[in-house]
Amino acid sequence: MTLPGSPHIAWRGDDLFIEGRSVAQLARAHGTPLYAYSKTSMLAALASYQRALVGRDHLICYAMKANSTLAVIQTFAQAGCGFDIVSGGELERALAVGVAASKIVFSGVGKTRAEMQRALEVGVMCFNVESEAELDLLSRVAASAGKTARVSLRINPDVDAGTHPYISTGLKGNKFGIAHQDALANYLRAAELPGLEVVGIDCHIGSQITDAGPYLDALDRLLDLIEAIEARGIAIRHLDLGGGLGITYNDEAPPSAEALVKSLLDRIDARGHGHRKLMFEPGRSLVGNAGVLVSEVLYLKPGREPDGDPAGAGKNFCIVDAAMNDLMRPAMYQAWMKIVACRARHEPPMRFDVVGPVCESGDWLGKDRELAVHAGDFVAVLSAGAYSMSMASNYNTRGRAAEVMVSGDQVWLIRDREPVESLFAGEHLLPS
Ligand SMILES: *Cc1c(COP(=O)(O)O)cnc(C)c1O
């Protein structure tokens, strides 16, 4: 049986392996809940973008909010990536790894004055500005610091909702970006304001997009704008098409990054914009399929026999030691993520809701899953490399999971399990 996602996370006989290591053995060695990542899978995902961009002036900026663990940032930094950040905290993570500020773009709708000051001080490559008010504040902050902020305006291209209803950030009526009808006026304003230098244009139309259509629509709108802006004498040096490419959680079949980028390049070349520096900000598509969340089955709780009340017909619960605080995607987005036993049992499966220990009915990892498991077995949630550990919380005073990185037969602990003392170390009792 093949698994969705990465070829580096696969069965060897009855055991689930991540590259050359048994997932159950990793769980025994490091405890659970445990995030385990395939480094080869991350680099292969990046290579798909890189292959399409060979010979072009480009920068792939990993959107680190997908997974901002230092060793993950380091992996992409060593492979030549730049980074897309959305907070001052992410900026400090990148700097802590030794990333050059000149390879960092700063996105986000709510940058604070302090975040702008710090980003100017270290000299980030570009601010992706999302509103007119932000443009004004950035101008004032930069001018008073005696710095120049390089800016790109994030355009909301309002790509057709009728044909692409799953796109969530590139439509008018959401909080992201500057409406494309207002773009030219904002560029003219940016060119006048002190402390700003226009360098590019960007968009980011959504996430988990599984076909090229909306990207091509957005690209056309941006190219139209570039032509209109440059006709007014403002040079646009780079074109940043954001992130958003989907991955396979179950049976989705997104284009490869290579195929997507090639189709975008064809359009860019056909319209005579092939000389521009190109940027992408992939997050999920670089790390999502590379990770698993490993958890131990604590209890099986069989459902009650139906007692005349159809609604009371028994559900079976598989209670595991990972919870919504470790993996929020199912609770937050009703996301479907595949769950497998780390060691196959040759017995008939039962149907379970896989749930965690947190005191919320929303605390589930998967519903109606066929599993053959006993208490003490390990299960793995697949495609948990993106928006998983980076969204973990301490709800129910649960420390965050440990993380390991695997490459071939090698394994490195890249984050310690969070010790319980640290969860309230910064708190203060009232005077008695
Ligand atoms: C989140 C985000 C990305 C990455 O999105 P993915 O769907 O993970 O590829 C890129 N750019 C911006 C501005 C973002 O907010």
PDB file of C-alpha atoms and ligand atoms in Angstrom, residues 63 65-66 84 86 107 154 204 206-208 242-245 281-285 387, ligand 1:
ATOM      1  CA  ALA A  63       7.496  31.200   4.027  1.00  0.00           C
ATOM      2  CA  LYS A  65       5.340  30.413   9.192  1.00  0.00           C
ATOM      3  CA  ALA A  66       4.665  26.945   7.728  1.00  0.00           C
ATOM      4  CA  ASP A  84       9.314  35.279   3.783  1.00  0.00           C
ATOM      5  CA  VAL A  86       5.319  37.755   8.880  1.00  0.00           C
ATOM      6  CA  SER A 107       4.960  40.292   4.663  1.00  0.00           C
ATOM      7  CA  ARG A 154       0.942  43.185  -2.171  1.00  0.00           C
ATOM      8  CA  HIS A 204      -0.265  35.681  -2.565  1.00  0.00           C
ATOM      9  CA  GLY A 206      -4.298  31.588  -1.038  1.00  0.00           C
ATOM     10  CA  SER A 207      -3.135  28.232   0.173  1.00  0.00           C
ATOM     11  CA  GLN A 208      -3.500  24.565  -0.746  1.00  0.00           C
ATOM     12  CA  GLY A 242       3.768  34.368  -3.381  1.00  0.00           C
ATOM     13  CA  GLY A 243       3.158  30.812  -2.223  1.00  0.00           C
ATOM     14  CA  GLY A 244       0.044  28.704  -1.986  1.00  0.00           C
ATOM     15  CA  LEU A 245       0.799  25.563  -3.970  1.00  0.00           C
ATOM     16  CA  GLU A 281       7.165  32.380  -1.299  1.00  0.00           C
ATOM     17  CA  PRO A 282       6.307  28.694  -0.886  1.00  0.00           C
ATOM     18  CA  GLY A 283       5.563  27.385   2.574  1.00  0.00           C
ATOM     19  CA  ARG A 284       3.363  24.293   2.682  1.00  0.00           C
ATOM     20  CA  SER A 285       4.678  22.852  -0.590  1.00  0.00           C
ATOM     21  CA  TYR A 387       1.182  24.539   9.799  1.00  0.00           C
TER      22      TYR A 387
HETATM   23  C1  LIG B   1       1.443  32.024   4.308  1.00  0.00           C
HETATM   24  C2  LIG B   1       2.072  32.817   3.225  1.00  0.00           C
HETATM   25  C3  LIG B   1       2.826  32.186   2.234  1.00  0.00           C
HETATM   26  C4  LIG B   1       2.985  30.694   2.145  1.00  0.00           C
HETATM   27  O1  LIG B   1       1.795  30.054   1.826  1.00  0.00           O
HETATM   28  P1  LIG B   1       1.752  28.480   1.538  1.00  0.00           P
HETATM   29  O2  LIG B   1       0.343  28.202   1.213  1.00  0.00           O
HETATM   30  O3  LIG B   1       2.212  27.798   2.767  1.00  0.00           O
HETATM   31  O4  LIG B   1       2.685  28.217   0.396  1.00  0.00           O
HETATM   32  C5  LIG B   1       3.450  32.985   1.293  1.00  0.00           C
HETATM   33  N1  LIG B   1       3.314  34.333   1.309  1.00  0.00           N
HETATM   34  C6  LIG B   1       2.584  34.965   2.248  1.00  0.00           C
HETATM   35  C7  LIG B   1       2.474  36.433   2.219  1.00  0.00           C
HETATM   36  C8  LIG B   1       1.936  34.231   3.225  1.00  0.00           C
HETATM   37  O5  LIG B   1       1.192  34.860   4.148  1.00  0.00           O
END
